[in-house]
């Protein structure tokens, strides 16, 4: 099995070296031109996938072009400036460029004359025979005509504009990678393929090409559209700047991607290895000899983890027939490739394996087999949206005091289903409709409609609702209800009868005086009894006005805890009244907490609803070395890593052993996160059933889930 160094070549060189930036600064900037900002003719696959590191000491793994340099060193395009150095900042002479280009041409399938015609350059006679032949071969291919009819100028440095011309001419001589299905099968492109269409405008972000010749401009633009050429900054290409050896590696690695060049031995690549939701990318399996020559009609076994029996601990298939090789498996085509469509389900992963057994070894063993693999990973796709606002969460009916707040920020979050997890997917369009209903008037739709929103990298988008103007006085007739409705077409079909998922946010703007609106009680979910069956409990109640602000300072409220006498308590400046008392209890039973008799500072009764915090369950810690038959969990306290069964409190942590026994055919070990999802899949769900196989509060416990929560 090939062991390969990790690559960084996907970080294309955008902003490079200070020296290049200085050179670029002297260029005359052309006016900005209409440009298509994203390349439209990029290669489907990567020719540098999993190539080993070059080992050049002056190219650390974090270098922007480390992967590109590794790639061209692996394919023999460069030997470095010494056995241990590459010299990435050094410029490239025309002599060296001829050597690089002829080696590249041979790799991408261009036929090169072994005995080319003499181009009659008078300034190349002192060069090595290898260099003279390479220059003659370039001239024979029409990639260069020299700097005059009789000179090649081998010692001159190559500019970035000249580099684009050389690369463009070379690529137009090669056959790009294809699965053989005509235009529909294209997996690589050449500059001649770059054409303006309604769907693919041709352009680049470079604004400094005004001094370039027409042929150089076209070459640079085409190579940008191919994903081969990058700039010295986001908007500058630097056509007159000298090409560095680092940038040259970037260009040549990009050319290899469009070609049929692939690493020696067996390799497998996917057009896309991660995405949201189910997807089916192109997959290519290739086989090359040690000289990178495609091997035709070679039998390769390709299987996927989603369709085979589980691997055993020693790396073999649970059912060997699922992975077994035979000489009548799929054969490589005339280009040494096997093309297929991959598949991965929503939120799952699927690994494709490619290997070549022989007549003596037909059973796959991951520990010994010479195989290649690629894994497709799916993140659950967005299927719904969650809409929240920065309105005080304790406010009644989404009320906002317009004398204090002039706007409300609404956040729209993509989720994987109602009540599901957040989905960090960018670029999703969200339509917005805004309606306003002033008090006593008809509802109006705001026109023109607000612009569509677009989610960021966290799968979020924000929208600001601005309230009506306030005169700064109480009750100035500014009441108005605003409703923002957000719609996402997850089907992407533009069906007007099914516009997609919609959620709304409401803001009730008002300037009414603050009034006492509600009280919220608070008490612990459980309390641990002492040896006398007693427990100390603290209960409190917080009072809010209609805007969610705490209020009722100086009021009093009676708080009762279990069998202890009720106590009248005064509301503090923070809107809170609290009381602690000791009460008797019985394991598993609830100790009642009551809140009653609210009075203002003049001892007048105040009618206000008080909710929550009305029962505290009496419990004891489960004894060490305990075990218990399977029983339904009474409550889960996930924040504390605890759960309760029949009044006994059990603690768990990552050092414990968790067994999922909910499947009919087998039991499996799971981690703590999975255990928690099994015993309490949601706040409103019924908890699961657990057998306590063994329990040690300070050591390692074993819990077996026999029925998941529902």
XYZ file of C-alpha atoms in Angstrom:
710
model
C 0.000 0.000 0.000
C 1.460 3.338 -0.999
C 2.162 5.614 1.941
C 1.991 9.217 0.863
C 2.795 12.549 2.429
C -0.011 15.005 2.973
C -0.315 17.763 0.394
C -0.863 21.442 0.525
C -1.060 22.081 -3.191
C -4.765 22.922 -2.969
C -3.753 26.257 -1.512
C -3.131 27.876 -4.834
C -0.638 30.717 -4.803
C -2.634 33.946 -4.648
C -0.420 36.367 -2.762
C 3.151 35.269 -3.120
C 6.440 36.872 -2.446
C 7.489 40.341 -1.428
C 9.895 40.455 -4.344
C 7.094 39.783 -6.807
C 4.893 42.379 -5.190
C 7.640 44.971 -5.637
C 8.024 44.036 -9.277
C 4.278 44.133 -9.818
C 4.069 47.614 -8.327
C 5.866 49.096 -11.344
C 3.341 47.705 -13.815
C 0.815 50.012 -15.376
C -2.582 48.968 -14.054
C -5.277 48.593 -16.659
C -8.836 49.625 -15.876
C -10.939 46.926 -14.249
C -12.622 44.748 -16.845
C -15.802 42.758 -16.609
C -14.677 39.421 -15.200
C -16.107 36.119 -14.216
C -14.603 35.760 -10.717
C -14.522 31.954 -10.563
C -12.723 29.603 -12.985
C -15.248 27.638 -15.045
C -13.044 24.994 -16.693
C -11.282 23.401 -13.743
C -10.005 19.818 -13.802
C -12.228 17.143 -12.306
C -9.424 15.181 -10.645
C -6.039 15.774 -9.057
C -2.943 14.281 -10.665
C -0.921 14.972 -7.524
C -3.153 13.024 -5.165
C -1.137 11.314 -2.424
C 2.292 11.848 -4.023
C 5.167 11.566 -1.527
C 7.007 14.554 -0.136
C 10.039 15.827 -2.041
C 12.226 16.253 1.031
C 13.604 19.635 -0.052
C 14.836 21.355 3.083
C 13.942 24.835 1.823
C 10.297 23.885 1.174
C 8.625 23.359 4.575
C 5.268 21.610 4.712
C 3.541 24.926 5.390
C 4.864 26.555 2.212
C 2.047 27.745 -0.069
C 3.420 25.656 -2.959
C 4.791 22.680 -1.037
C 2.285 20.306 -2.628
C 2.992 21.622 -6.137
C 6.754 21.238 -5.666
C 6.297 17.735 -4.224
C 4.216 16.910 -7.287
C 6.638 18.010 -10.012
C 9.541 16.439 -8.108
C 7.646 13.144 -7.900
C 6.937 13.143 -11.641
C 10.583 13.954 -12.433
C 9.933 17.405 -13.899
C 12.442 18.916 -11.472
C 15.475 17.544 -9.696
C 15.898 20.614 -7.501
C 18.868 22.955 -7.446
C 20.702 20.399 -5.301
C 19.947 17.075 -3.671
C 18.325 18.876 -0.713
C 17.166 22.255 -2.067
C 14.602 23.495 -4.544
C 15.197 27.302 -4.294
C 11.537 28.345 -4.595
C 12.341 32.093 -4.776
C 14.795 31.743 -7.645
C 13.724 32.916 -11.095
C 13.680 30.479 -14.017
C 15.960 30.820 -17.039
C 14.787 30.027 -20.550
C 17.244 27.116 -20.634
C 15.773 25.543 -17.513
C 12.242 26.260 -18.703
C 12.921 24.217 -21.843
C 13.933 21.251 -19.693
C 10.884 21.593 -17.460
C 8.461 21.935 -20.377
C 9.763 18.965 -22.369
C 9.589 16.728 -19.300
C 6.039 17.966 -18.665
C 5.078 17.399 -22.313
C 6.146 13.766 -22.156
C 4.097 13.193 -19.005
C 0.893 14.636 -20.473
C 1.032 12.487 -23.598
C 2.475 14.922 -26.131
C 4.598 13.174 -28.761
C 8.093 14.653 -28.709
C 10.626 14.174 -31.497
C 13.682 12.302 -30.242
C 15.746 13.838 -33.049
C 14.173 17.266 -33.669
C 15.150 19.565 -36.490
C 17.893 22.056 -35.723
C 16.235 25.412 -34.912
C 19.551 27.107 -35.869
C 19.863 29.138 -32.683
C 23.385 30.496 -32.581
C 23.521 31.047 -28.816
C 22.858 27.507 -27.511
C 26.023 25.681 -28.592
C 27.710 25.985 -25.216
C 24.779 24.368 -23.368
C 24.594 20.740 -22.314
C 23.351 18.323 -24.937
C 20.197 17.734 -22.830
C 19.413 21.458 -22.868
C 20.128 21.811 -26.612
C 17.791 18.896 -27.393
C 15.062 20.281 -25.123
C 15.221 23.703 -26.771
C 15.081 22.104 -30.213
C 12.110 19.979 -29.145
C 10.223 23.065 -27.912
C 10.877 24.797 -31.208
C 9.777 21.679 -33.100
C 6.488 21.646 -31.131
C 5.933 25.348 -31.820
C 5.995 26.231 -28.125
C 8.852 28.702 -28.673
C 10.291 30.544 -31.662
C 13.195 32.042 -29.785
C 13.852 35.701 -29.033
C 14.818 36.282 -32.674
C 15.216 34.224 -35.833
C 18.676 33.095 -34.684
C 18.707 33.462 -30.894
C 17.048 31.684 -28.009
C 18.622 33.672 -25.129
C 18.944 30.700 -22.774
C 20.281 32.739 -19.850
C 17.382 35.211 -19.848
C 14.812 34.868 -17.068
C 11.252 33.970 -17.999
C 8.490 36.456 -17.198
C 5.066 35.438 -15.940
C 3.551 36.592 -19.228
C 5.951 34.412 -21.231
C 5.232 31.506 -18.891
C 1.529 31.765 -19.690
C 2.296 31.637 -23.428
C 4.560 28.580 -23.076
C 2.045 26.693 -20.904
C -0.927 27.629 -23.097
C 0.778 26.421 -26.279
C 1.857 23.187 -24.590
C -1.608 22.413 -23.195
C -3.232 22.896 -26.595
C -1.078 20.025 -27.874
C -2.244 17.510 -25.247
C -5.353 15.381 -24.945
C -7.127 16.279 -21.670
C -8.481 13.598 -19.382
C -11.867 12.172 -20.380
C -14.076 9.190 -19.648
C -14.663 8.803 -23.385
C -18.220 10.117 -23.447
C -17.550 12.976 -25.843
C -18.040 16.499 -24.497
C -20.104 15.110 -21.617
C -17.143 13.040 -20.461
C -14.590 15.848 -20.248
C -12.615 15.669 -17.002
C -9.904 18.065 -18.107
C -9.655 20.953 -20.547
C -7.139 22.854 -22.686
C -7.034 26.579 -23.525
C -8.808 25.985 -26.848
C -11.820 24.717 -24.869
C -12.268 28.037 -23.061
C -15.106 29.739 -24.881
C -17.651 32.374 -23.972
C -21.153 30.945 -23.504
C -24.322 32.160 -21.823
C -23.442 30.068 -18.754
C -19.681 30.598 -18.711
C -18.460 34.137 -19.332
C -14.703 34.230 -19.787
C -12.580 36.559 -17.722
C -10.213 36.936 -14.800
C -9.870 39.206 -11.774
C -6.559 40.607 -13.040
C -6.583 44.352 -13.687
C -2.900 44.733 -14.671
C -2.984 43.143 -18.127
C -3.180 46.422 -20.068
C 0.507 46.219 -20.992
C 0.302 42.571 -22.066
C 0.121 41.574 -25.721
C -3.145 40.206 -27.067
C -1.743 36.659 -27.156
C -0.428 36.911 -23.584
C -3.742 38.377 -22.389
C -5.658 35.494 -23.964
C -3.252 32.901 -22.557
C -3.397 34.325 -19.017
C -7.194 34.546 -19.099
C -7.604 31.004 -20.451
C -5.195 29.560 -17.890
C -7.056 31.356 -15.102
C -10.345 29.827 -16.326
C -8.627 26.418 -16.290
C -7.530 26.935 -12.693
C -3.889 26.725 -13.796
C -2.771 30.370 -13.479
C -2.947 32.329 -10.250
C -1.852 35.877 -9.550
C 0.632 37.629 -7.310
C -2.374 39.171 -5.535
C -6.148 38.949 -5.728
C -6.278 41.385 -8.656
C -2.750 41.409 -10.120
C -1.147 38.782 -12.344
C 2.213 40.528 -12.861
C 2.835 39.709 -16.544
C 6.213 41.495 -16.579
C 7.396 40.030 -13.262
C 9.835 37.153 -13.361
C 8.357 33.718 -12.747
C 9.725 32.018 -9.631
C 10.360 28.319 -9.315
C 7.525 28.151 -6.750
C 5.025 29.701 -9.176
C 6.281 27.507 -11.998
C 5.488 24.432 -9.878
C 1.981 25.814 -9.285
C 1.345 26.156 -13.035
C 2.742 22.753 -13.949
C 0.863 20.883 -11.243
C -2.292 22.516 -12.608
C -1.481 21.267 -16.112
C -1.017 17.720 -14.791
C -4.499 17.814 -13.254
C -6.056 18.335 -16.703
C -3.992 15.550 -18.253
C -4.112 11.764 -18.003
C -0.998 11.721 -15.806
C -1.499 9.770 -12.580
C 0.836 8.356 -9.897
C 2.585 5.032 -10.388
C 0.675 1.972 -9.246
C -2.993 2.036 -8.359
C -4.769 5.268 -7.406
C -8.379 6.298 -6.910
C -9.812 9.820 -6.818
C -13.221 11.427 -6.435
C -14.323 14.656 -8.057
C -15.701 15.696 -4.673
C -14.953 14.094 -1.314
C -17.283 16.121 0.891
C -20.608 17.863 0.441
C -23.966 18.427 2.059
C -26.680 15.802 1.682
C -26.512 12.789 -0.641
C -24.292 13.225 -3.685
C -22.842 11.118 -6.504
C -19.432 12.351 -7.671
C -17.356 10.977 -10.498
C -14.702 8.503 -9.372
C -11.674 7.434 -11.408
C -9.435 4.482 -10.638
C -6.091 4.489 -12.490
C -3.178 2.141 -12.906
C 0.260 3.240 -14.125
C 3.627 1.527 -14.357
C 6.755 2.899 -12.668
C 7.276 5.289 -15.583
C 3.685 6.588 -15.279
C 2.631 4.819 -18.481
C -1.094 3.829 -18.465
C -1.674 0.098 -18.102
C -4.516 -1.169 -20.298
C -6.897 -4.098 -19.632
C -5.778 -4.573 -16.033
C -8.275 -6.214 -13.665
C -9.035 -4.061 -10.608
C -11.463 -4.904 -7.800
C -13.444 -1.861 -6.686
C -15.825 -2.121 -3.737
C -17.430 0.325 -1.314
C -17.777 0.136 2.451
C -21.496 0.926 2.313
C -22.210 -2.297 0.436
C -19.884 -4.828 2.077
C -20.035 -6.668 5.364
C -18.233 -5.016 8.266
C -14.451 -5.427 8.332
C -13.115 -7.743 10.996
C -10.499 -6.659 13.512
C -7.741 -8.087 11.298
C -8.851 -5.983 8.298
C -10.654 -8.625 6.255
C -14.205 -8.424 4.961
C -16.861 -9.969 7.183
C -17.977 -11.800 4.054
C -14.807 -12.350 1.968
C -16.874 -12.679 -1.197
C -17.785 -8.984 -0.926
C -14.168 -7.935 -1.457
C -12.598 -10.856 -3.304
C -10.620 -10.172 -6.485
C -10.845 -12.184 -9.653
C -9.302 -11.726 -13.080
C -12.713 -10.977 -14.571
C -13.242 -7.839 -12.466
C -13.533 -4.465 -14.184
C -10.679 -3.759 -16.619
C -8.874 -0.484 -17.206
C -9.663 1.282 -20.472
C -7.296 2.442 -23.214
C -6.178 5.295 -20.962
C -5.482 3.029 -17.990
C -8.568 4.217 -16.106
C -11.891 2.951 -14.765
C -14.633 5.569 -14.504
C -17.741 5.286 -12.320
C -20.177 7.313 -10.244
C -19.808 7.186 -6.499
C -22.581 7.542 -3.961
C -22.975 8.586 -0.342
C -26.151 8.966 1.694
C -27.183 12.065 3.633
C -25.010 12.511 6.728
C -23.019 9.328 6.079
C -19.603 8.352 4.723
C -18.651 5.776 2.119
C -15.141 4.549 1.329
C -14.256 3.171 -2.102
C -11.422 0.634 -2.204
C -9.453 -0.344 -5.302
C -6.998 -3.239 -5.243
C -5.379 -5.829 -7.439
C -5.146 -9.336 -6.129
C -3.512 -12.112 -8.080
C -4.264 -15.701 -8.800
C -2.781 -16.720 -5.437
C -4.238 -13.884 -3.315
C -7.896 -13.146 -3.911
C -9.111 -12.249 -0.402
C -8.755 -8.626 0.667
C -6.798 -7.810 3.832
C -6.402 -4.126 4.669
C -3.206 -4.869 6.628
C -1.417 -6.532 3.709
C -3.155 -5.593 0.461
C -1.665 -3.039 -1.927
C -4.773 -0.900 -2.285
C -5.899 2.690 -2.762
C -9.000 4.255 -1.269
C -11.029 7.437 -1.242
C -13.705 8.378 1.288
C -16.841 10.342 0.456
C -18.238 12.263 3.430
C -21.691 13.809 3.636
C -22.822 16.402 6.130
C -26.553 16.334 6.754
C -28.070 18.886 4.420
C -30.258 21.748 5.505
C -33.941 20.841 5.463
C -35.433 23.592 7.616
C -34.667 26.962 9.159
C -34.707 28.255 12.709
C -35.561 31.917 13.248
C -34.563 33.761 16.417
C -34.444 37.415 17.441
C -32.546 39.485 19.974
C -35.836 40.416 21.656
C -35.613 39.794 25.407
C -36.519 36.116 25.792
C -38.711 36.954 28.799
C -40.768 39.504 26.849
C -44.470 38.749 26.450
C -45.782 38.314 22.895
C -42.543 39.608 21.307
C -43.059 43.100 22.722
C -40.321 45.703 22.245
C -40.283 49.142 23.880
C -39.823 51.497 20.948
C -38.849 54.329 23.302
C -35.707 52.322 24.169
C -35.023 50.078 21.149
C -35.232 51.208 17.541
C -34.374 47.900 15.842
C -34.426 44.139 16.269
C -31.912 41.739 14.701
C -33.339 38.487 13.350
C -31.031 35.484 12.848
C -31.973 32.753 10.383
C -30.092 29.482 10.933
C -30.100 26.476 8.613
C -30.888 23.210 10.422
C -31.131 19.593 9.283
C -34.817 19.275 10.159
C -37.358 20.724 12.569
C -35.680 20.810 15.962
C -32.491 19.468 14.393
C -28.825 20.406 14.456
C -27.360 23.515 12.862
C -26.008 23.134 9.322
C -22.954 25.273 8.502
C -23.661 25.701 4.797
C -22.828 28.955 3.062
C -24.383 30.543 -0.005
C -28.000 29.459 0.555
C -30.476 32.097 -0.634
C -33.236 33.141 1.770
C -36.198 35.195 0.554
C -37.627 37.887 2.819
C -41.152 39.325 2.996
C -41.898 42.132 5.462
C -45.383 43.183 6.565
C -46.395 46.004 8.921
C -49.673 46.521 10.770
C -49.972 49.861 12.602
C -52.466 49.859 15.454
C -56.012 50.290 14.133
C -54.969 50.009 10.473
C -54.815 47.281 7.844
C -51.720 45.160 7.359
C -49.430 46.360 4.565
C -46.685 44.511 2.695
C -43.474 46.494 2.433
C -42.544 47.105 -1.192
C -40.071 46.718 -2.770
C -39.366 43.509 -0.905
C -36.087 43.338 1.021
C -33.173 41.810 -0.874
C -32.593 38.084 -0.499
C -30.277 37.028 2.281
C -27.374 34.610 1.833
C -26.034 32.332 4.552
C -22.469 32.680 5.805
C -19.990 29.926 6.664
C -21.993 29.134 9.815
C -25.210 28.656 7.817
C -26.607 31.909 9.229
C -28.025 35.119 7.838
C -29.261 38.192 9.701
C -31.977 40.709 8.973
C -32.723 43.946 10.824
C -36.297 45.047 11.496
C -36.499 48.779 12.174
C -39.298 50.094 14.374
C -41.533 53.132 13.787
C -40.262 56.533 14.925
C -40.844 57.404 18.567
C -41.680 60.835 19.887
C -39.905 59.995 23.116
C -43.048 60.094 25.226
C -45.250 57.379 26.667
C -48.219 56.211 24.593
C -47.445 58.274 21.493
C -49.553 56.053 19.217
C -46.473 54.312 17.801
C -47.756 50.751 18.261
C -47.102 48.532 15.236
C -46.681 44.821 14.561
C -43.945 43.871 12.088
C -43.694 40.367 10.664
C -40.665 39.197 8.652
C -41.219 35.925 6.801
C -38.184 33.980 5.595
C -38.442 31.364 2.849
C -35.909 28.835 1.532
C -36.521 26.607 -1.480
C -34.650 23.490 -0.379
C -35.918 21.571 -3.409
C -34.400 24.111 -5.774
C -37.223 23.641 -8.261
C -38.763 27.154 -8.205
C -42.204 25.550 -7.815
C -44.615 28.416 -7.094
C -47.114 25.964 -5.589
C -44.445 24.759 -3.154
C -42.247 27.768 -2.432
C -40.292 25.960 0.273
C -39.698 26.189 3.997
C -40.995 29.377 5.668
C -40.616 30.724 9.191
C -41.567 34.136 10.551
C -40.364 36.536 13.221
C -42.793 38.984 14.838
C -41.965 42.264 16.577
C -44.722 44.009 18.546
C -43.535 47.615 18.820
C -45.180 49.560 21.672
C -44.395 52.327 24.133
C -46.801 51.337 26.900
C -45.701 51.921 30.484
C -43.914 49.031 32.174
C -46.349 46.796 34.076
C -45.868 43.652 36.149
C -46.640 40.843 33.754
C -45.471 37.515 35.154
C -43.329 35.641 37.648
C -41.092 32.651 37.042
C -40.316 30.278 39.876
C -36.972 28.543 40.179
C -36.014 25.509 42.270
C -33.553 22.629 41.739
C -34.758 19.624 39.732
C -33.653 17.304 42.543
C -32.242 17.422 46.064
C -30.146 14.820 47.871
C -31.595 13.722 51.224
C -29.419 13.402 54.279
C -29.507 10.478 56.682
C -32.519 12.020 58.475
C -34.518 12.186 55.213
C -34.166 15.962 55.224
C -33.008 18.349 52.521
C -32.195 22.050 52.332
C -33.891 23.675 49.335
C -33.592 27.201 47.965
C -36.487 28.470 45.850
C -36.921 31.862 44.220
C -39.254 33.768 41.946
C -38.290 36.453 39.422
C -40.800 39.055 38.223
C -40.852 40.568 34.729
C -42.684 43.324 32.892
C -44.106 42.946 29.375
C -40.710 43.827 27.840
C -38.892 41.074 29.743
C -37.204 43.441 32.179
C -37.132 42.502 35.867
C -39.511 44.545 38.026
C -41.682 44.563 41.211
C -39.027 45.909 43.564
C -40.488 46.214 47.096
C -43.342 43.792 46.413
C -43.664 40.704 48.600
C -44.530 37.101 47.834
C -45.172 34.059 50.014
C -42.901 31.071 49.247
C -43.613 27.630 50.681
C -41.230 24.634 50.600
C -42.576 21.182 51.435
C -43.651 20.775 55.047
C -41.808 23.902 56.215
C -43.870 26.985 57.000
C -44.359 29.410 54.107
C -42.393 32.655 54.376
C -43.234 36.092 52.982
C -40.214 37.443 51.119
C -39.476 40.897 49.652
C -38.593 41.389 45.980
C -35.097 42.839 45.508
C -33.942 45.512 43.054
C -33.125 42.657 40.669
C -36.762 41.557 40.689
C -36.012 38.417 42.723
C -37.477 37.084 45.970
C -35.911 33.926 47.449
C -36.303 31.604 50.438
C -34.326 28.618 51.763
C -35.884 26.011 54.064
C -35.257 22.464 55.285
C -37.989 19.955 54.554
C -38.520 16.263 55.014
C -38.803 14.011 51.984
C -39.078 10.451 50.733
C -36.754 9.043 48.061
C -38.364 9.339 44.639
C -41.166 11.664 45.745
C -41.531 15.359 44.922
C -41.216 18.108 47.522
C -43.736 20.818 46.591
C -42.768 24.475 46.214
C -45.505 27.157 46.162
C -45.556 30.873 45.333
C -48.621 32.891 46.374
C -50.029 36.081 47.810
C -48.151 38.729 45.805
C -48.593 42.202 47.350
C -47.286 45.636 46.414
C -45.459 47.900 48.850
C -48.819 49.095 50.239
C -49.804 45.453 50.883
C -52.394 45.510 48.131
C -52.920 42.155 46.427
C -51.467 41.916 42.927
C -52.808 39.398 40.438
C -49.866 37.967 38.525
C -49.318 34.420 37.177
C -46.273 32.566 38.514
C -45.042 29.476 36.687
C -42.221 26.924 37.050
C -40.091 25.640 39.902
C -42.925 23.899 41.718
C -41.469 20.439 42.496
C -38.119 19.109 43.723
C -37.486 15.355 43.555
C -35.885 13.790 46.622
C -33.035 11.403 45.692
C -30.064 9.544 47.083
C -26.739 8.690 45.441
C -26.650 5.162 44.103
C -24.298 3.045 46.239
C -20.923 1.950 44.855
C -20.726 -1.628 43.555
C -24.421 -1.345 42.752
C -26.103 -3.219 39.920
C -29.683 -3.047 38.778
C -31.947 -4.797 36.329
C -32.995 -2.894 33.222
C -35.439 -0.107 34.114
C -36.794 3.010 32.462
C -34.890 6.159 33.416
C -36.972 8.656 35.402
C -34.923 11.713 34.415
C -31.664 12.616 32.651
C -29.459 15.494 33.828
C -27.072 15.585 30.870
C -25.399 18.838 31.929
C -24.276 17.082 35.114
C -23.626 13.650 33.523
C -26.282 12.081 35.743
C -29.522 10.155 35.401
C -32.125 8.944 37.926
C -33.852 5.574 38.317
C -36.319 4.937 41.183
C -34.942 7.828 43.196
C -31.294 6.716 42.875
C -28.843 9.098 41.191
C -26.177 7.596 38.916
C -23.143 9.516 37.611
C -21.366 8.638 34.348
C -18.294 9.925 32.501
C -16.103 9.142 29.491
C -14.160 6.498 31.435
C -17.239 4.309 31.775
C -18.292 1.548 29.392
C -21.497 2.040 27.397
C -23.192 -0.783 25.513
C -25.917 -0.281 22.915
C -28.145 -3.338 23.118
C -31.088 -1.814 21.249
C -30.431 -3.667 17.989
C -31.953 -7.109 17.677
C -28.949 -8.814 16.113
C -25.979 -7.452 18.066
C -24.607 -5.364 20.911
C -22.020 -2.658 20.257
C -19.796 -0.473 22.387
C -20.583 3.249 22.005
C -19.103 6.492 23.278
C -20.644 8.773 25.888
C -22.241 11.105 23.323
C -24.022 8.178 21.680
C -25.099 6.858 25.099
C -26.681 10.225 25.916
C -28.502 10.314 22.583
C -29.915 6.846 23.287
C -31.193 7.540 26.792
C -32.545 11.051 26.093
C -32.854 11.846 22.359
C -34.700 15.124 22.953
C -36.060 17.446 25.611
C -39.654 16.376 24.995
C -38.944 12.674 24.495
C -39.339 9.770 26.875
C -36.019 8.591 28.320
C -34.623 5.157 27.528
C -34.199 1.963 29.523
C -30.829 1.144 31.101
C -29.370 -1.849 32.887
C -26.707 -0.928 35.440
C -24.302 -3.828 34.961
C -21.884 -2.435 37.545
C -21.540 0.960 39.179
C -18.560 2.709 40.737
C -18.987 6.439 41.301
C -15.235 7.085 41.381
C -14.131 4.301 39.051
C -15.387 2.647 35.907
C -19.040 1.675 35.505
C -20.838 -0.376 32.855
C -24.228 0.759 31.538
C -26.251 -1.197 28.971
C -29.022 0.558 27.017
C -31.755 -1.985 26.319
C -34.335 0.417 24.881
C -33.696 3.835 23.345
C -35.733 6.876 24.247
C -38.578 7.690 21.940
